[in-house]
Amino acid sequence: MSAAPAASPPRSGAWIAGLALLYGLLSVMSLLLAGRPGQVATLWFANSMGVVALLALPRRRWALMLVALGLANLLANVGVLGFTVGLGAATWASAAAFVPGNCAEMLLGALLLTGAGVRAQDLQNPTRLTLLYGLGVLIPALFGALVGAAVMAPPTEFGRVWATWLAGSLLGGVAMLPLSLSVWLQDVRHLQQTLLDPRHQALLLLTVALTLVTATTLPHPFVGMAMALGALAAIGGLLLCAVGTLLVAMLIGVLIGSGILLPPPASAWWSDSLYYGAVLSTLLPGTFLAATVDSRRHAMLRLS
């Protein structure tokens, strides 16, 4: 793999529209998984994909891409909320309140990652991967949550909205960023080859099955989920683990939205964040293990 940062080849308007459509679909999925129209989603996958969409473009075209992503975010919220309460001025106003925070989050993530430089081999280096998570997920989520809560939350609910937004963006970003970067840096055909391998398909199905079994039968299900992702990382490497992590995160969203997995009762506005911290600790270790495994494999190949 080249040591140079990925170039930004010319992209057509249709490419930008297609990425905005994908962003909108991810937004709708997050909103439906949460089952709480008009409120902050439990897991928000779309923004990390939006960050990478900006990285794939020359900076002079970021404004157009950001407008397309913001419009997709608006229409996704209007569609889900309108289906529940109808299309009216209040629906559009409520949906529009989510746009500034999400756009600010994506723009900041793209700026920080551009400054750091993103290379394909960063996905095989746990130290660089930590930096990518910090610059592409953590800092943007903190800022986006602040903007989002300032725009849409009444003063008495500011802390709760900020914490919920932060948790959702962190969980979704951790699940989505490695896969988005891998597709951008290594080409989508690499992902297709990974998914078409029968052995990889079996491993992903086993991971999904273990996630569902542990969530419905064990008192501490996140331990079993983390072990399943760890096994996937050790056997399949980063790209396969990134796909598995996204699938597990989606299942966790379904289980939380359906009431099977719920945070324990608590009165403090920050209490749910501790529960989502456990979810975060379930998703992260496998990715770092996979990066280490890929690094060792490539080192052995160079020596052979």
Short mmCIF file of the C-alpha atoms (twelve columns), coordinates in Angstrom:
data_MODEL
# 
_entry.id   MODEL 
# 
loop_
_atom_site.group_PDB 
_atom_site.id 
_atom_site.type_symbol 
_atom_site.label_atom_id 
_atom_site.label_alt_id 
_atom_site.label_comp_id 
_atom_site.label_asym_id 
_atom_site.label_seq_id 
_atom_site.Cartn_x 
_atom_site.Cartn_y 
_atom_site.Cartn_z 
_atom_site.pdbx_PDB_model_num 
ATOM 1   C CA . MET A 1   0.000   0.000   0.000   1 
ATOM 2   C CA . SER A 2   1.129   3.489   -0.713  1 
ATOM 3   C CA . ALA A 3   2.374   5.638   2.113   1 
ATOM 4   C CA . ALA A 4   0.846   8.750   0.628   1 
ATOM 5   C CA . PRO A 5   -2.536  10.029  1.704   1 
ATOM 6   C CA . ALA A 6   -5.403  9.044   -0.544  1 
ATOM 7   C CA . ALA A 7   -5.929  11.395  -3.458  1 
ATOM 8   C CA . SER A 8   -9.253  13.064  -4.183  1 
ATOM 9   C CA . PRO A 9   -10.079 12.289  -7.824  1 
ATOM 10  C CA . PRO A 10  -12.769 14.232  -9.681  1 
ATOM 11  C CA . ARG A 11  -16.273 13.308  -8.552  1 
ATOM 12  C CA . SER A 12  -19.455 13.934  -10.495 1 
ATOM 13  C CA . GLY A 13  -22.667 15.469  -9.256  1 
ATOM 14  C CA . ALA A 14  -24.237 12.020  -9.457  1 
ATOM 15  C CA . TRP A 15  -21.535 10.686  -7.108  1 
ATOM 16  C CA . ILE A 16  -22.316 13.443  -4.591  1 
ATOM 17  C CA . ALA A 17  -26.050 12.757  -4.894  1 
ATOM 18  C CA . GLY A 18  -25.442 9.029   -4.410  1 
ATOM 19  C CA . LEU A 19  -23.418 9.610   -1.252  1 
ATOM 20  C CA . ALA A 20  -26.112 11.968  0.056   1 
ATOM 21  C CA . LEU A 21  -28.714 9.272   -0.630  1 
ATOM 22  C CA . LEU A 22  -26.621 6.729   1.282   1 
ATOM 23  C CA . TYR A 23  -26.289 9.211   4.149   1 
ATOM 24  C CA . GLY A 24  -30.061 9.653   4.160   1 
ATOM 25  C CA . LEU A 25  -30.642 5.905   4.243   1 
ATOM 26  C CA . LEU A 26  -28.242 5.507   7.166   1 
ATOM 27  C CA . SER A 27  -30.043 8.352   8.935   1 
ATOM 28  C CA . VAL A 28  -33.435 6.714   8.420   1 
ATOM 29  C CA . MET A 29  -32.044 3.406   9.681   1 
ATOM 30  C CA . SER A 30  -30.723 5.029   12.863  1 
ATOM 31  C CA . LEU A 31  -34.019 6.810   13.481  1 
ATOM 32  C CA . LEU A 32  -36.057 3.652   12.947  1 
ATOM 33  C CA . LEU A 33  -33.766 1.586   15.168  1 
ATOM 34  C CA . ALA A 34  -34.206 4.109   17.972  1 
ATOM 35  C CA . GLY A 35  -37.983 4.124   17.614  1 
ATOM 36  C CA . ARG A 36  -38.103 7.696   18.974  1 
ATOM 37  C CA . PRO A 37  -39.116 10.070  16.148  1 
ATOM 38  C CA . GLY A 38  -38.231 13.677  16.882  1 
ATOM 39  C CA . GLN A 39  -35.607 12.743  19.490  1 
ATOM 40  C CA . VAL A 40  -31.873 12.057  19.332  1 
ATOM 41  C CA . ALA A 41  -31.128 8.561   17.967  1 
ATOM 42  C CA . THR A 42  -29.508 5.964   20.195  1 
ATOM 43  C CA . LEU A 43  -26.854 5.089   17.576  1 
ATOM 44  C CA . TRP A 44  -26.082 7.537   14.779  1 
ATOM 45  C CA . PHE A 45  -24.110 5.867   11.985  1 
ATOM 46  C CA . ALA A 46  -24.406 8.449   9.235   1 
ATOM 47  C CA . ASN A 47  -21.961 11.164  10.297  1 
ATOM 48  C CA . SER A 48  -18.792 9.084   10.043  1 
ATOM 49  C CA . MET A 49  -19.795 8.130   6.521   1 
ATOM 50  C CA . GLY A 50  -20.381 11.831  5.831   1 
ATOM 51  C CA . VAL A 51  -16.908 12.696  7.121   1 
ATOM 52  C CA . VAL A 52  -15.336 10.218  4.720   1 
ATOM 53  C CA . ALA A 53  -17.510 11.527  1.874   1 
ATOM 54  C CA . LEU A 54  -15.979 14.959  2.474   1 
ATOM 55  C CA . LEU A 55  -12.468 13.500  2.625   1 
ATOM 56  C CA . ALA A 56  -12.992 11.880  -0.769  1 
ATOM 57  C CA . LEU A 57  -13.552 15.308  -2.365  1 
ATOM 58  C CA . PRO A 58  -11.288 18.297  -2.993  1 
ATOM 59  C CA . ARG A 59  -11.891 20.911  -0.306  1 
ATOM 60  C CA . ARG A 60  -13.368 23.336  -2.845  1 
ATOM 61  C CA . ARG A 61  -16.327 20.938  -3.246  1 
ATOM 62  C CA . TRP A 62  -16.956 20.377  0.432   1 
ATOM 63  C CA . ALA A 63  -19.639 23.068  0.554   1 
ATOM 64  C CA . LEU A 64  -21.696 21.278  -2.096  1 
ATOM 65  C CA . MET A 65  -21.274 17.918  -0.391  1 
ATOM 66  C CA . LEU A 66  -22.166 19.382  3.002   1 
ATOM 67  C CA . VAL A 67  -25.323 20.992  1.596   1 
ATOM 68  C CA . ALA A 68  -26.313 17.641  0.069   1 
ATOM 69  C CA . LEU A 69  -25.672 15.828  3.365   1 
ATOM 70  C CA . GLY A 70  -27.605 18.440  5.344   1 
ATOM 71  C CA . LEU A 71  -30.540 18.167  2.952   1 
ATOM 72  C CA . ALA A 72  -30.466 14.378  3.262   1 
ATOM 73  C CA . ASN A 73  -30.452 14.712  7.042   1 
ATOM 74  C CA . LEU A 74  -33.423 17.081  6.921   1 
ATOM 75  C CA . LEU A 75  -35.464 14.874  4.598   1 
ATOM 76  C CA . ALA A 76  -34.680 11.729  6.605   1 
ATOM 77  C CA . ASN A 77  -35.940 13.339  9.809   1 
ATOM 78  C CA . VAL A 78  -38.994 14.778  8.052   1 
ATOM 79  C CA . GLY A 79  -39.806 11.404  6.528   1 
ATOM 80  C CA . VAL A 80  -39.606 9.450   9.777   1 
ATOM 81  C CA . LEU A 81  -41.227 12.133  11.931  1 
ATOM 82  C CA . GLY A 82  -43.859 12.975  9.325   1 
ATOM 83  C CA . PHE A 83  -44.900 9.339   9.102   1 
ATOM 84  C CA . THR A 84  -45.668 9.453   12.826  1 
ATOM 85  C CA . VAL A 85  -47.185 12.897  13.401  1 
ATOM 86  C CA . GLY A 86  -47.874 14.155  9.887   1 
ATOM 87  C CA . LEU A 87  -46.245 16.771  7.696   1 
ATOM 88  C CA . GLY A 88  -46.635 20.246  9.110   1 
ATOM 89  C CA . ALA A 89  -44.613 23.299  9.989   1 
ATOM 90  C CA . ALA A 90  -43.748 21.828  13.384  1 
ATOM 91  C CA . THR A 91  -42.421 18.665  11.749  1 
ATOM 92  C CA . TRP A 92  -40.131 20.616  9.421   1 
ATOM 93  C CA . ALA A 93  -38.943 22.838  12.270  1 
ATOM 94  C CA . SER A 94  -38.196 19.850  14.494  1 
ATOM 95  C CA . ALA A 95  -36.346 18.076  11.685  1 
ATOM 96  C CA . ALA A 96  -34.336 21.182  10.776  1 
ATOM 97  C CA . ALA A 97  -33.083 21.484  14.358  1 
ATOM 98  C CA . PHE A 98  -30.945 18.368  13.858  1 
ATOM 99  C CA . VAL A 99  -29.142 19.680  10.770  1 
ATOM 100 C CA . PRO A 100 -26.698 22.257  12.255  1 
ATOM 101 C CA . GLY A 101 -25.207 19.869  14.812  1 
ATOM 102 C CA . ASN A 102 -24.772 17.038  12.305  1 
ATOM 103 C CA . CYS A 103 -23.227 19.291  9.655   1 
ATOM 104 C CA . ALA A 104 -20.889 20.870  12.220  1 
ATOM 105 C CA . GLU A 105 -19.834 17.421  13.375  1 
ATOM 106 C CA . MET A 106 -19.047 16.191  9.851   1 
ATOM 107 C CA . LEU A 107 -17.214 19.352  8.839   1 
ATOM 108 C CA . LEU A 108 -15.022 19.358  11.938  1 
ATOM 109 C CA . GLY A 109 -14.225 15.659  11.544  1 
ATOM 110 C CA . ALA A 110 -13.181 16.149  7.930   1 
ATOM 111 C CA . LEU A 111 -11.028 19.163  8.794   1 
ATOM 112 C CA . LEU A 112 -9.247  17.372  11.636  1 
ATOM 113 C CA . LEU A 113 -8.616  14.195  9.642   1 
ATOM 114 C CA . THR A 114 -7.366  16.198  6.670   1 
ATOM 115 C CA . GLY A 115 -4.900  17.965  8.928   1 
ATOM 116 C CA . ALA A 116 -3.694  14.674  10.399  1 
ATOM 117 C CA . GLY A 117 -3.408  12.949  7.033   1 
ATOM 118 C CA . VAL A 118 -5.221  9.642   6.486   1 
ATOM 119 C CA . ARG A 119 -3.353  6.737   4.891   1 
ATOM 120 C CA . ALA A 120 -4.340  3.154   4.223   1 
ATOM 121 C CA . GLN A 121 -1.720  1.772   6.606   1 
ATOM 122 C CA . ASP A 122 -3.196  3.830   9.458   1 
ATOM 123 C CA . LEU A 123 -5.884  1.145   9.685   1 
ATOM 124 C CA . GLN A 124 -3.168  -1.372  10.579  1 
ATOM 125 C CA . ASN A 125 -1.601  0.778   13.293  1 
ATOM 126 C CA . PRO A 126 -3.456  0.844   16.651  1 
ATOM 127 C CA . THR A 127 -1.809  4.141   17.613  1 
ATOM 128 C CA . ARG A 128 -2.847  5.857   14.391  1 
ATOM 129 C CA . LEU A 129 -6.275  4.239   14.598  1 
ATOM 130 C CA . THR A 130 -6.700  5.775   18.052  1 
ATOM 131 C CA . LEU A 131 -5.822  9.156   16.557  1 
ATOM 132 C CA . LEU A 132 -8.339  8.663   13.751  1 
ATOM 133 C CA . TYR A 133 -11.036 7.821   16.287  1 
ATOM 134 C CA . GLY A 134 -10.173 10.873  18.369  1 
ATOM 135 C CA . LEU A 135 -10.095 13.313  15.453  1 
ATOM 136 C CA . GLY A 136 -12.826 11.733  13.357  1 
ATOM 137 C CA . VAL A 137 -15.304 10.669  16.046  1 
ATOM 138 C CA . LEU A 138 -14.663 11.895  19.606  1 
ATOM 139 C CA . ILE A 139 -13.874 15.595  19.112  1 
ATOM 140 C CA . PRO A 140 -16.507 16.090  16.372  1 
ATOM 141 C CA . ALA A 141 -19.107 14.299  18.510  1 
ATOM 142 C CA . LEU A 142 -18.366 16.558  21.475  1 
ATOM 143 C CA . PHE A 143 -18.717 19.637  19.282  1 
ATOM 144 C CA . GLY A 144 -21.738 18.389  17.354  1 
ATOM 145 C CA . ALA A 145 -23.532 17.477  20.569  1 
ATOM 146 C CA . LEU A 146 -22.874 20.960  21.905  1 
ATOM 147 C CA . VAL A 147 -24.249 22.617  18.757  1 
ATOM 148 C CA . GLY A 148 -27.197 20.226  18.548  1 
ATOM 149 C CA . ALA A 149 -28.191 20.668  22.185  1 
ATOM 150 C CA . ALA A 150 -27.833 24.454  21.913  1 
ATOM 151 C CA . VAL A 151 -30.172 24.528  18.901  1 
ATOM 152 C CA . MET A 152 -32.860 22.060  19.898  1 
ATOM 153 C CA . ALA A 153 -32.887 21.634  23.690  1 
ATOM 154 C CA . PRO A 154 -34.637 23.833  26.245  1 
ATOM 155 C CA . PRO A 155 -32.296 24.990  29.039  1 
ATOM 156 C CA . THR A 156 -33.571 22.404  31.507  1 
ATOM 157 C CA . GLU A 157 -32.905 19.553  29.054  1 
ATOM 158 C CA . PHE A 158 -29.561 20.741  27.692  1 
ATOM 159 C CA . GLY A 159 -27.423 18.248  29.629  1 
ATOM 160 C CA . ARG A 160 -29.589 15.259  28.790  1 
ATOM 161 C CA . VAL A 161 -29.767 16.087  25.064  1 
ATOM 162 C CA . TRP A 162 -26.025 16.766  24.928  1 
ATOM 163 C CA . ALA A 163 -25.182 13.449  26.608  1 
ATOM 164 C CA . THR A 164 -27.623 11.471  24.430  1 
ATOM 165 C CA . TRP A 165 -26.314 13.073  21.229  1 
ATOM 166 C CA . LEU A 166 -22.720 12.440  22.286  1 
ATOM 167 C CA . ALA A 167 -23.385 8.787   23.123  1 
ATOM 168 C CA . GLY A 168 -25.228 8.155   19.859  1 
ATOM 169 C CA . SER A 169 -22.533 9.792   17.741  1 
ATOM 170 C CA . LEU A 170 -19.721 7.975   19.542  1 
ATOM 171 C CA . LEU A 171 -21.335 4.565   19.208  1 
ATOM 172 C CA . GLY A 172 -22.323 5.059   15.591  1 
ATOM 173 C CA . GLY A 173 -18.975 6.620   14.698  1 
ATOM 174 C CA . VAL A 174 -16.940 3.831   16.292  1 
ATOM 175 C CA . ALA A 175 -18.997 1.283   14.348  1 
ATOM 176 C CA . MET A 176 -18.913 3.135   11.014  1 
ATOM 177 C CA . LEU A 177 -15.595 4.981   10.662  1 
ATOM 178 C CA . PRO A 178 -13.233 1.997   10.070  1 
ATOM 179 C CA . LEU A 179 -15.540 0.533   7.421   1 
ATOM 180 C CA . SER A 180 -16.015 3.897   5.674   1 
ATOM 181 C CA . LEU A 181 -12.271 4.581   5.650   1 
ATOM 182 C CA . SER A 182 -11.518 1.071   4.409   1 
ATOM 183 C CA . VAL A 183 -13.921 1.400   1.478   1 
ATOM 184 C CA . TRP A 184 -12.472 4.809   0.565   1 
ATOM 185 C CA . LEU A 185 -8.797  3.910   0.955   1 
ATOM 186 C CA . GLN A 186 -8.856  0.338   -0.349  1 
ATOM 187 C CA . ASP A 187 -11.647 0.495   -2.947  1 
ATOM 188 C CA . VAL A 188 -15.121 -0.996  -2.708  1 
ATOM 189 C CA . ARG A 189 -14.031 -4.105  -4.633  1 
ATOM 190 C CA . HIS A 190 -11.961 -5.176  -1.632  1 
ATOM 191 C CA . LEU A 191 -15.124 -5.078  0.480   1 
ATOM 192 C CA . GLN A 192 -17.025 -7.063  -2.145  1 
ATOM 193 C CA . GLN A 193 -14.346 -9.753  -2.179  1 
ATOM 194 C CA . THR A 194 -14.439 -9.954  1.606   1 
ATOM 195 C CA . LEU A 195 -18.215 -10.303 1.736   1 
ATOM 196 C CA . LEU A 196 -18.370 -12.885 -1.072  1 
ATOM 197 C CA . ASP A 197 -15.965 -15.248 0.716   1 
ATOM 198 C CA . PRO A 198 -18.090 -18.130 2.137   1 
ATOM 199 C CA . ARG A 199 -15.811 -18.421 5.179   1 
ATOM 200 C CA . HIS A 200 -16.315 -14.749 5.984   1 
ATOM 201 C CA . GLN A 201 -20.061 -15.074 5.525   1 
ATOM 202 C CA . ALA A 202 -20.090 -17.964 8.004   1 
ATOM 203 C CA . LEU A 203 -18.068 -15.946 10.520  1 
ATOM 204 C CA . LEU A 204 -20.430 -12.981 10.225  1 
ATOM 205 C CA . LEU A 205 -23.493 -15.199 10.663  1 
ATOM 206 C CA . LEU A 206 -21.872 -16.780 13.736  1 
ATOM 207 C CA . THR A 207 -21.170 -13.321 15.175  1 
ATOM 208 C CA . VAL A 208 -24.776 -12.260 14.622  1 
ATOM 209 C CA . ALA A 209 -26.051 -15.482 16.206  1 
ATOM 210 C CA . LEU A 210 -23.803 -15.114 19.248  1 
ATOM 211 C CA . THR A 211 -24.904 -11.501 19.669  1 
ATOM 212 C CA . LEU A 212 -28.572 -12.465 19.670  1 
ATOM 213 C CA . VAL A 213 -28.060 -15.445 21.977  1 
ATOM 214 C CA . THR A 214 -26.000 -13.544 24.544  1 
ATOM 215 C CA . ALA A 215 -28.383 -10.580 24.485  1 
ATOM 216 C CA . THR A 216 -31.397 -12.756 25.229  1 
ATOM 217 C CA . THR A 217 -29.924 -15.323 27.613  1 
ATOM 218 C CA . LEU A 218 -26.951 -13.949 29.557  1 
ATOM 219 C CA . PRO A 219 -27.020 -11.483 32.465  1 
ATOM 220 C CA . HIS A 220 -23.950 -9.661  31.055  1 
ATOM 221 C CA . PRO A 221 -24.434 -9.885  27.293  1 
ATOM 222 C CA . PHE A 222 -21.805 -7.324  26.273  1 
ATOM 223 C CA . VAL A 223 -19.008 -9.665  27.367  1 
ATOM 224 C CA . GLY A 224 -20.184 -12.323 24.933  1 
ATOM 225 C CA . MET A 225 -20.565 -9.788  22.128  1 
ATOM 226 C CA . ALA A 226 -17.045 -8.467  22.673  1 
ATOM 227 C CA . MET A 227 -15.663 -12.021 22.606  1 
ATOM 228 C CA . ALA A 228 -17.466 -12.715 19.328  1 
ATOM 229 C CA . LEU A 229 -15.985 -9.574  17.752  1 
ATOM 230 C CA . GLY A 230 -12.552 -10.459 19.140  1 
ATOM 231 C CA . ALA A 231 -12.695 -13.866 17.471  1 
ATOM 232 C CA . LEU A 232 -13.812 -12.252 14.216  1 
ATOM 233 C CA . ALA A 233 -10.903 -9.804  14.415  1 
ATOM 234 C CA . ALA A 234 -8.314  -12.496 15.110  1 
ATOM 235 C CA . ILE A 235 -9.461  -14.658 12.212  1 
ATOM 236 C CA . GLY A 236 -10.643 -12.189 9.576   1 
ATOM 237 C CA . GLY A 237 -8.712  -8.966  10.077  1 
ATOM 238 C CA . LEU A 238 -9.849  -5.355  10.105  1 
ATOM 239 C CA . LEU A 239 -12.223 -5.143  7.155   1 
ATOM 240 C CA . LEU A 240 -14.214 -8.196  8.189   1 
ATOM 241 C CA . CYS A 241 -14.200 -7.013  11.810  1 
ATOM 242 C CA . ALA A 242 -15.422 -3.576  10.690  1 
ATOM 243 C CA . VAL A 243 -18.385 -5.189  8.942   1 
ATOM 244 C CA . GLY A 244 -19.075 -7.357  11.981  1 
ATOM 245 C CA . THR A 245 -18.828 -4.396  14.337  1 
ATOM 246 C CA . LEU A 246 -21.386 -2.487  12.281  1 
ATOM 247 C CA . LEU A 247 -23.735 -5.489  12.277  1 
ATOM 248 C CA . VAL A 248 -23.399 -5.939  16.040  1 
ATOM 249 C CA . ALA A 249 -23.987 -2.219  16.615  1 
ATOM 250 C CA . MET A 250 -27.119 -2.373  14.473  1 
ATOM 251 C CA . LEU A 251 -28.363 -5.378  16.443  1 
ATOM 252 C CA . ILE A 252 -27.679 -3.570  19.714  1 
ATOM 253 C CA . GLY A 253 -29.733 -0.670  18.382  1 
ATOM 254 C CA . VAL A 254 -32.585 -3.039  17.535  1 
ATOM 255 C CA . LEU A 255 -32.389 -4.715  20.958  1 
ATOM 256 C CA . ILE A 256 -32.375 -1.379  22.800  1 
ATOM 257 C CA . GLY A 257 -35.209 -0.005  20.664  1 
ATOM 258 C CA . SER A 258 -37.309 -3.127  21.232  1 
ATOM 259 C CA . GLY A 259 -36.761 -3.066  25.001  1 
ATOM 260 C CA . ILE A 260 -34.694 -6.258  25.233  1 
ATOM 261 C CA . LEU A 261 -31.578 -4.318  26.245  1 
ATOM 262 C CA . LEU A 262 -32.330 -1.308  28.407  1 
ATOM 263 C CA . PRO A 263 -30.235 0.941   30.649  1 
ATOM 264 C CA . PRO A 264 -30.935 0.402   34.350  1 
ATOM 265 C CA . PRO A 265 -33.332 2.900   35.969  1 
ATOM 266 C CA . ALA A 266 -31.599 6.097   37.026  1 
ATOM 267 C CA . SER A 267 -32.551 9.677   37.786  1 
ATOM 268 C CA . ALA A 268 -29.407 11.610  36.761  1 
ATOM 269 C CA . TRP A 269 -29.265 12.967  33.201  1 
ATOM 270 C CA . TRP A 270 -25.849 11.409  32.668  1 
ATOM 271 C CA . SER A 271 -26.697 7.925   33.943  1 
ATOM 272 C CA . ASP A 272 -27.591 6.430   30.553  1 
ATOM 273 C CA . SER A 273 -24.171 7.505   29.265  1 
ATOM 274 C CA . LEU A 274 -22.535 5.015   31.637  1 
ATOM 275 C CA . TYR A 275 -24.587 2.223   30.075  1 
ATOM 276 C CA . TYR A 276 -23.630 3.327   26.571  1 
ATOM 277 C CA . GLY A 277 -20.032 3.371   27.738  1 
ATOM 278 C CA . ALA A 278 -20.378 -0.387  28.224  1 
ATOM 279 C CA . VAL A 279 -21.660 -0.659  24.651  1 
ATOM 280 C CA . LEU A 280 -18.660 1.363   23.469  1 
ATOM 281 C CA . SER A 281 -16.269 -0.937  25.298  1 
ATOM 282 C CA . THR A 282 -17.941 -3.850  23.500  1 
ATOM 283 C CA . LEU A 283 -17.349 -2.429  20.025  1 
ATOM 284 C CA . LEU A 284 -13.826 -0.998  20.340  1 
ATOM 285 C CA . PRO A 285 -11.507 -3.872  21.416  1 
ATOM 286 C CA . GLY A 286 -12.185 -6.026  18.356  1 
ATOM 287 C CA . THR A 287 -11.236 -3.211  15.997  1 
ATOM 288 C CA . PHE A 288 -7.914  -2.601  17.740  1 
ATOM 289 C CA . LEU A 289 -7.187  -6.325  17.829  1 
ATOM 290 C CA . ALA A 290 -7.945  -6.547  14.108  1 
ATOM 291 C CA . ALA A 291 -5.602  -3.634  13.364  1 
ATOM 292 C CA . THR A 292 -2.834  -5.385  15.319  1 
ATOM 293 C CA . VAL A 293 -3.459  -8.687  13.545  1 
ATOM 294 C CA . ASP A 294 -3.338  -7.032  10.107  1 
ATOM 295 C CA . SER A 295 -0.138  -5.220  11.055  1 
ATOM 296 C CA . ARG A 296 1.548   -8.458  12.104  1 
ATOM 297 C CA . ARG A 297 0.378   -10.253 8.961   1 
ATOM 298 C CA . HIS A 298 1.766   -7.561  6.686   1 
ATOM 299 C CA . ALA A 299 5.048   -7.544  8.606   1 
ATOM 300 C CA . MET A 300 5.368   -11.301 8.136   1 
ATOM 301 C CA . LEU A 301 4.615   -10.960 4.421   1 
ATOM 302 C CA . ARG A 302 7.361   -8.376  4.053   1 
ATOM 303 C CA . LEU A 303 9.838   -10.649 5.785   1 
ATOM 304 C CA . SER A 304 8.924   -13.762 3.798   1 
# 
